C-alpha positions as CSV (number, residue, x, y, z in Angstrom):
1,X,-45.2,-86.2,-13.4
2,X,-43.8,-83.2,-11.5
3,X,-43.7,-83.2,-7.7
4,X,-44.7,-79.7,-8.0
5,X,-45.5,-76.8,-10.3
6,X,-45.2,-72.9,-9.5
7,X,-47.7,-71.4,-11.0
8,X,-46.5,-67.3,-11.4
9,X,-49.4,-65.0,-12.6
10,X,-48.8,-61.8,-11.1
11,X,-50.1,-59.9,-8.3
12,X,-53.6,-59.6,-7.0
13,X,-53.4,-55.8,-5.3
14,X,-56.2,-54.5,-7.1
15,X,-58.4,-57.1,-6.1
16,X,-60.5,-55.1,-3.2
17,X,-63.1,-57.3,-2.6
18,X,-64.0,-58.6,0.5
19,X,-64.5,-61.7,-1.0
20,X,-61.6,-61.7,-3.4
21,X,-58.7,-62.7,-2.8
22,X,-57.3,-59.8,-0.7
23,X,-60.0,-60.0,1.5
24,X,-59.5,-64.0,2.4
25,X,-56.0,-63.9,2.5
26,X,-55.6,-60.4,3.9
27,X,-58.6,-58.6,4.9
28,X,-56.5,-55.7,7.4
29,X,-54.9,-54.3,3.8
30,X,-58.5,-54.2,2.2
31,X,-58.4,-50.4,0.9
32,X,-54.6,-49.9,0.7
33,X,-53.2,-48.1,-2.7
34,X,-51.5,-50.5,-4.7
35,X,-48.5,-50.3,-7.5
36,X,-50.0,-52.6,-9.0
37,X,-51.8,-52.6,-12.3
38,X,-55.9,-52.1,-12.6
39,X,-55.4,-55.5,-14.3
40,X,-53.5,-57.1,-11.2
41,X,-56.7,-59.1,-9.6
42,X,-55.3,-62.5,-9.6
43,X,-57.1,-63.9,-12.5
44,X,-54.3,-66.5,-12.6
45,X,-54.3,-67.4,-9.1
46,X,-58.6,-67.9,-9.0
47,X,-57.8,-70.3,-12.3
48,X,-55.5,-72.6,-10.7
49,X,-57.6,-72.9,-7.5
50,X,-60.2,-73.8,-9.8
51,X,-58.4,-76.4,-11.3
52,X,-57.9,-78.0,-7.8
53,X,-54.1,-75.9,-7.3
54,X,-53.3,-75.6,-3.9
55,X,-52.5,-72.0,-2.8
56,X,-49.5,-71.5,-0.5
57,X,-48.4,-68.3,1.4
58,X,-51.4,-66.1,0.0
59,X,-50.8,-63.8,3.0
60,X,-47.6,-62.6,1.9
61,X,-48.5,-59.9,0.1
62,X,-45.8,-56.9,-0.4
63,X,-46.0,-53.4,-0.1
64,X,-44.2,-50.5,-1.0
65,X,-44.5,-47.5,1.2
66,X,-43.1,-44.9,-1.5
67,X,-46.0,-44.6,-4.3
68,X,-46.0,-41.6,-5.9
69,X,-50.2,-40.0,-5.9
70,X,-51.0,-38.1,-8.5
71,X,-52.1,-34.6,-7.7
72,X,-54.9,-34.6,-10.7
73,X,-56.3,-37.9,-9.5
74,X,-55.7,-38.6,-5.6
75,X,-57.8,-41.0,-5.1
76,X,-56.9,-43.1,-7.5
77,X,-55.8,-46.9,-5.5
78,X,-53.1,-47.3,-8.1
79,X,-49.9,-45.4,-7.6
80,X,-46.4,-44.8,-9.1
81,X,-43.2,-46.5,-7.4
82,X,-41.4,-43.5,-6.7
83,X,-38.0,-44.9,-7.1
84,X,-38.4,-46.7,-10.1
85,X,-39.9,-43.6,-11.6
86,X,-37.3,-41.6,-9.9
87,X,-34.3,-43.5,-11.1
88,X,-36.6,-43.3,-14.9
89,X,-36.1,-40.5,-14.8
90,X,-32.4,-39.8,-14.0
91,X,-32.6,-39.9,-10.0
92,X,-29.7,-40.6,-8.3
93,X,-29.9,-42.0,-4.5
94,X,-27.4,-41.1,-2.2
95,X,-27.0,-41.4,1.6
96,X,-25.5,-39.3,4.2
97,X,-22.1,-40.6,3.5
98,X,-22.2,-39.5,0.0
């Protein structure tokens, strides 16, 4: 048998609840906007703690600062991330030395 097994199912930044898993491993970013997916509510994660999985690090959860809103739909949680969309869409970054 293995020592250990990683179990990688995505994100949970659309999971709001204060009972789900944002809110027991990081109730302070309970209402943030995500980049994540509708979808990204850590199905996967809530399946392998069912299954007796110990979870390690669940506080760690990542942000990105430059999500795009969408004029038509503001108050949507889920935003674009601007410089993957920017660079999509033929962006070029530069800094002051450039």
């Amino acid at each position: 048998g293995a020592d250990a097994v990683v179990l990688a199912t995505g994100g949970f930044g659309c999971c709001q609840d204060e009972d789900g898993l944002m809110g027991r491993f990081r109730p302070d970013l309970l209402g943030t906007p995500t980049t994540n997916g509708h979808f990204a509510k850590g199905d996967g994660v809530l399946l392998g703690e069912e299954l007796g999985a110990e979870l390690v690090d669940m506080d760690k959860v990542q942000l990105h600062p430059t999500g795009f809103i969408d004029p038509s739909d503001p108050s949507n949680p889920t935003k674009y991330l601007a410089p993957e969309a920017l660079r999509g869409s033929g962006g070029i970054l530069v800094n002051s030395d450039d």
